Amino acid sequence: MSPQSDSLMAGGDAGRPVPALYDRTAALARMIVPPAAAQLLLRLALAVPFWRSGLLKWDGFLRLGDTAVLLFTEEFRLHLPGGPYPLPAPALMAFLAGTVEIAAPVLLVLGLGTRLAALALLLMTGVVQLVVPDGWPVHLTWAALALGLIVWGPGGLSCDALLRRCLPGGRSPRRPD
């Protein structure tokens, strides 16, 4: 066997420039932007569009605006095979959408219940895709942000991480969670 194949079998990086370059690039990226900061940015990027949309639905505390109910009643349609179909219970759907669009972004910014908040927005993104099928490039971005938070968690700059460290039985995260 050649020295190169011996090194490959032993798990070394000799003769493997691509993995070595990848490892060095990843280490450099983590030095420039720590994973906790990147996860904070993911949380903010997902929170902003939903927060802004949620603000447009309310005229006061727990009082939906007339425009929101009108949109859910007259304009929004589910684009399913054989459709489009009107939304069921439009006033309730407007209330639920407005509530999730305010509550989930607040939770994301705080990093509190992050995975559940991201899951709620992922499900909402699926419904929005059914209502606005041509918006898939933006919806795909929202889904990617939500999935990243569901899989990798909120990061160290979050209430979730603080609670995990402070509560009895909590643990210090070893992964960017």
Coordinates of C-alpha atoms in Angstrom, one line a residue:
M1 CA 0.0 0.0 0.0
S2 CA 1.1 3.6 -0.6
P3 CA 1.5 6.0 2.2
Q4 CA -1.5 7.9 0.9
S5 CA -3.8 4.9 1.2
D6 CA -2.4 4.0 4.6
S7 CA -3.3 7.6 5.8
L8 CA -6.8 7.3 4.3
M9 CA -7.4 4.0 6.0
A10 CA -6.1 5.4 9.3
G11 CA -8.6 8.3 9.0
G12 CA -6.0 11.0 8.3
D13 CA -6.5 14.1 6.1
A14 CA -3.4 13.4 3.8
G15 CA -4.7 13.1 0.3
R16 CA -8.1 14.4 1.3
P17 CA -7.9 18.1 0.5
V18 CA -11.6 18.7 0.3
P19 CA -12.6 17.5 3.8
A20 CA -9.6 19.3 5.3
L21 CA -10.5 22.5 3.5
Y22 CA -14.1 22.1 4.6
D23 CA -13.1 21.6 8.2
R24 CA -10.8 24.7 8.1
T25 CA -13.5 26.8 6.5
A26 CA -16.1 25.7 9.1
A27 CA -13.8 26.5 11.9
L28 CA -13.1 30.0 10.4
A29 CA -16.8 30.6 10.0
R30 CA -17.4 29.7 13.7
M31 CA -14.7 32.1 14.7
I32 CA -16.3 34.9 12.7
V33 CA -19.9 34.2 13.6
P34 CA -20.4 32.0 16.6
P35 CA -23.3 29.5 16.2
A36 CA -25.3 31.2 18.9
A37 CA -25.2 34.4 17.0
A38 CA -26.2 32.7 13.8
Q39 CA -29.1 31.0 15.5
L40 CA -30.2 34.4 17.0
L41 CA -30.2 35.8 13.4
L42 CA -32.3 32.8 12.2
R43 CA -34.8 33.5 15.0
L44 CA -35.0 37.2 14.1
A45 CA -35.3 36.6 10.4
L46 CA -38.2 34.2 10.9
A47 CA -39.9 36.5 13.4
V48 CA -40.0 39.7 11.5
P49 CA -42.3 38.9 8.5
F50 CA -44.8 37.2 10.8
W51 CA -44.7 39.9 13.4
R52 CA -45.3 42.6 10.7
S53 CA -48.2 40.6 9.2
G54 CA -49.7 40.0 12.7
L55 CA -49.6 43.7 13.5
L56 CA -51.8 44.5 10.5
K57 CA -54.5 42.1 11.7
W58 CA -55.3 43.9 15.0
D59 CA -57.1 47.1 15.9
G60 CA -56.5 46.8 19.6
F61 CA -56.0 44.2 22.3
L62 CA -57.7 41.0 21.2
R63 CA -59.8 43.1 18.7
L64 CA -59.4 42.0 15.0
G65 CA -59.4 44.7 12.4
D66 CA -62.3 44.7 9.9
T67 CA -59.8 44.3 7.1
A68 CA -58.4 41.1 8.5
V69 CA -61.8 39.5 8.7
L70 CA -62.8 40.8 5.3
L71 CA -59.6 39.3 3.7
F72 CA -60.2 35.9 5.3
T73 CA -63.9 36.0 4.3
E74 CA -63.7 37.4 0.8
E75 CA -60.2 37.3 -0.6
F76 CA -58.2 34.4 0.8
R77 CA -58.9 31.0 -0.8
L78 CA -57.4 27.5 -0.4
H79 CA -55.9 26.4 -3.6
L80 CA -56.5 22.7 -3.5
P81 CA -57.4 20.3 -6.3
G82 CA -60.8 21.2 -7.6
G83 CA -60.7 24.6 -5.9
P84 CA -60.1 27.3 -4.9
Y85 CA -62.2 26.9 -1.8
P86 CA -63.2 29.6 0.8
L87 CA -61.5 29.3 4.2
P88 CA -63.5 27.5 6.8
A89 CA -64.6 29.7 9.8
P90 CA -62.9 32.9 8.4
A91 CA -63.3 35.0 11.5
L92 CA -61.8 32.2 13.7
M93 CA -59.0 31.6 11.1
A94 CA -58.2 35.4 11.1
F95 CA -58.1 35.4 14.9
L96 CA -55.9 32.3 15.1
A97 CA -53.5 33.6 12.4
G98 CA -53.2 37.0 14.1
T99 CA -52.6 35.4 17.5
V100 CA -49.9 33.1 16.2
E101 CA -48.3 35.9 14.1
I102 CA -47.9 37.9 17.3
A103 CA -47.1 35.2 19.9
A104 CA -44.7 33.0 17.9
P105 CA -42.4 35.9 16.9
V106 CA -42.2 37.2 20.5
L107 CA -41.2 33.7 21.6
L108 CA -38.6 33.4 18.8
V109 CA -37.0 36.7 19.7
L110 CA -36.8 35.7 23.4
G111 CA -35.7 32.2 22.4
L112 CA -38.4 30.8 24.6
G113 CA -40.2 27.6 23.4
T114 CA -38.3 28.2 20.2
R115 CA -38.8 24.8 18.6
L116 CA -42.6 24.9 19.2
A117 CA -42.8 28.5 18.0
A118 CA -40.8 27.6 14.9
L119 CA -43.1 24.6 14.3
A120 CA -46.2 26.8 14.6
L121 CA -44.8 29.1 12.0
L122 CA -43.8 26.2 9.7
L123 CA -47.4 24.9 9.9
M124 CA -48.6 28.5 9.2
T125 CA -46.2 28.7 6.3
G126 CA -47.8 25.6 4.8
V127 CA -51.3 27.1 5.1
V128 CA -50.1 30.4 3.6
Q129 CA -48.6 28.4 0.7
L130 CA -52.0 26.9 0.0
V131 CA -53.6 30.4 0.0
V132 CA -50.8 32.1 -2.0
P133 CA -49.3 29.4 -4.2
D134 CA -47.2 31.8 -6.2
G135 CA -45.4 33.0 -3.1
W136 CA -43.4 29.7 -2.8
P137 CA -39.9 31.4 -3.1
V138 CA -40.6 33.4 0.1
H139 CA -42.4 30.5 1.8
L140 CA -39.5 28.2 1.1
T141 CA -37.2 30.6 2.8
W142 CA -39.5 30.8 5.9
A143 CA -39.8 27.0 5.9
A144 CA -36.0 26.7 5.8
L145 CA -35.6 29.1 8.7
A146 CA -38.2 27.3 10.7
L147 CA -36.7 23.9 10.0
G148 CA -33.2 25.1 11.0
L149 CA -34.6 26.3 14.4
I150 CA -36.5 23.1 14.9
V151 CA -33.5 20.9 14.1
W152 CA -30.7 23.0 15.7
G153 CA -32.6 24.8 18.4
P154 CA -32.4 28.5 19.6
G155 CA -28.7 28.6 20.4
G156 CA -26.9 29.8 23.5
L157 CA -28.3 33.4 23.3
S158 CA -31.8 32.3 24.3
C159 CA -34.1 31.9 27.3
D160 CA -34.3 28.2 26.4
A161 CA -30.5 27.9 27.0
L162 CA -30.7 29.9 30.2
L163 CA -33.5 27.8 31.6
R164 CA -31.7 24.6 30.6
R165 CA -28.6 25.7 32.6
C166 CA -30.6 27.1 35.6
L167 CA -33.3 24.5 36.2
P168 CA -32.7 21.4 38.2
G169 CA -31.7 18.6 36.0
G170 CA -30.7 21.1 33.3
R171 CA -27.6 20.5 31.3
S172 CA -25.1 22.6 29.6
P173 CA -25.6 22.2 25.8
R174 CA -22.7 20.5 23.9
R175 CA -24.3 21.1 20.6
P176 CA -25.6 24.4 19.2
D177 CA -29.0 23.9 20.8

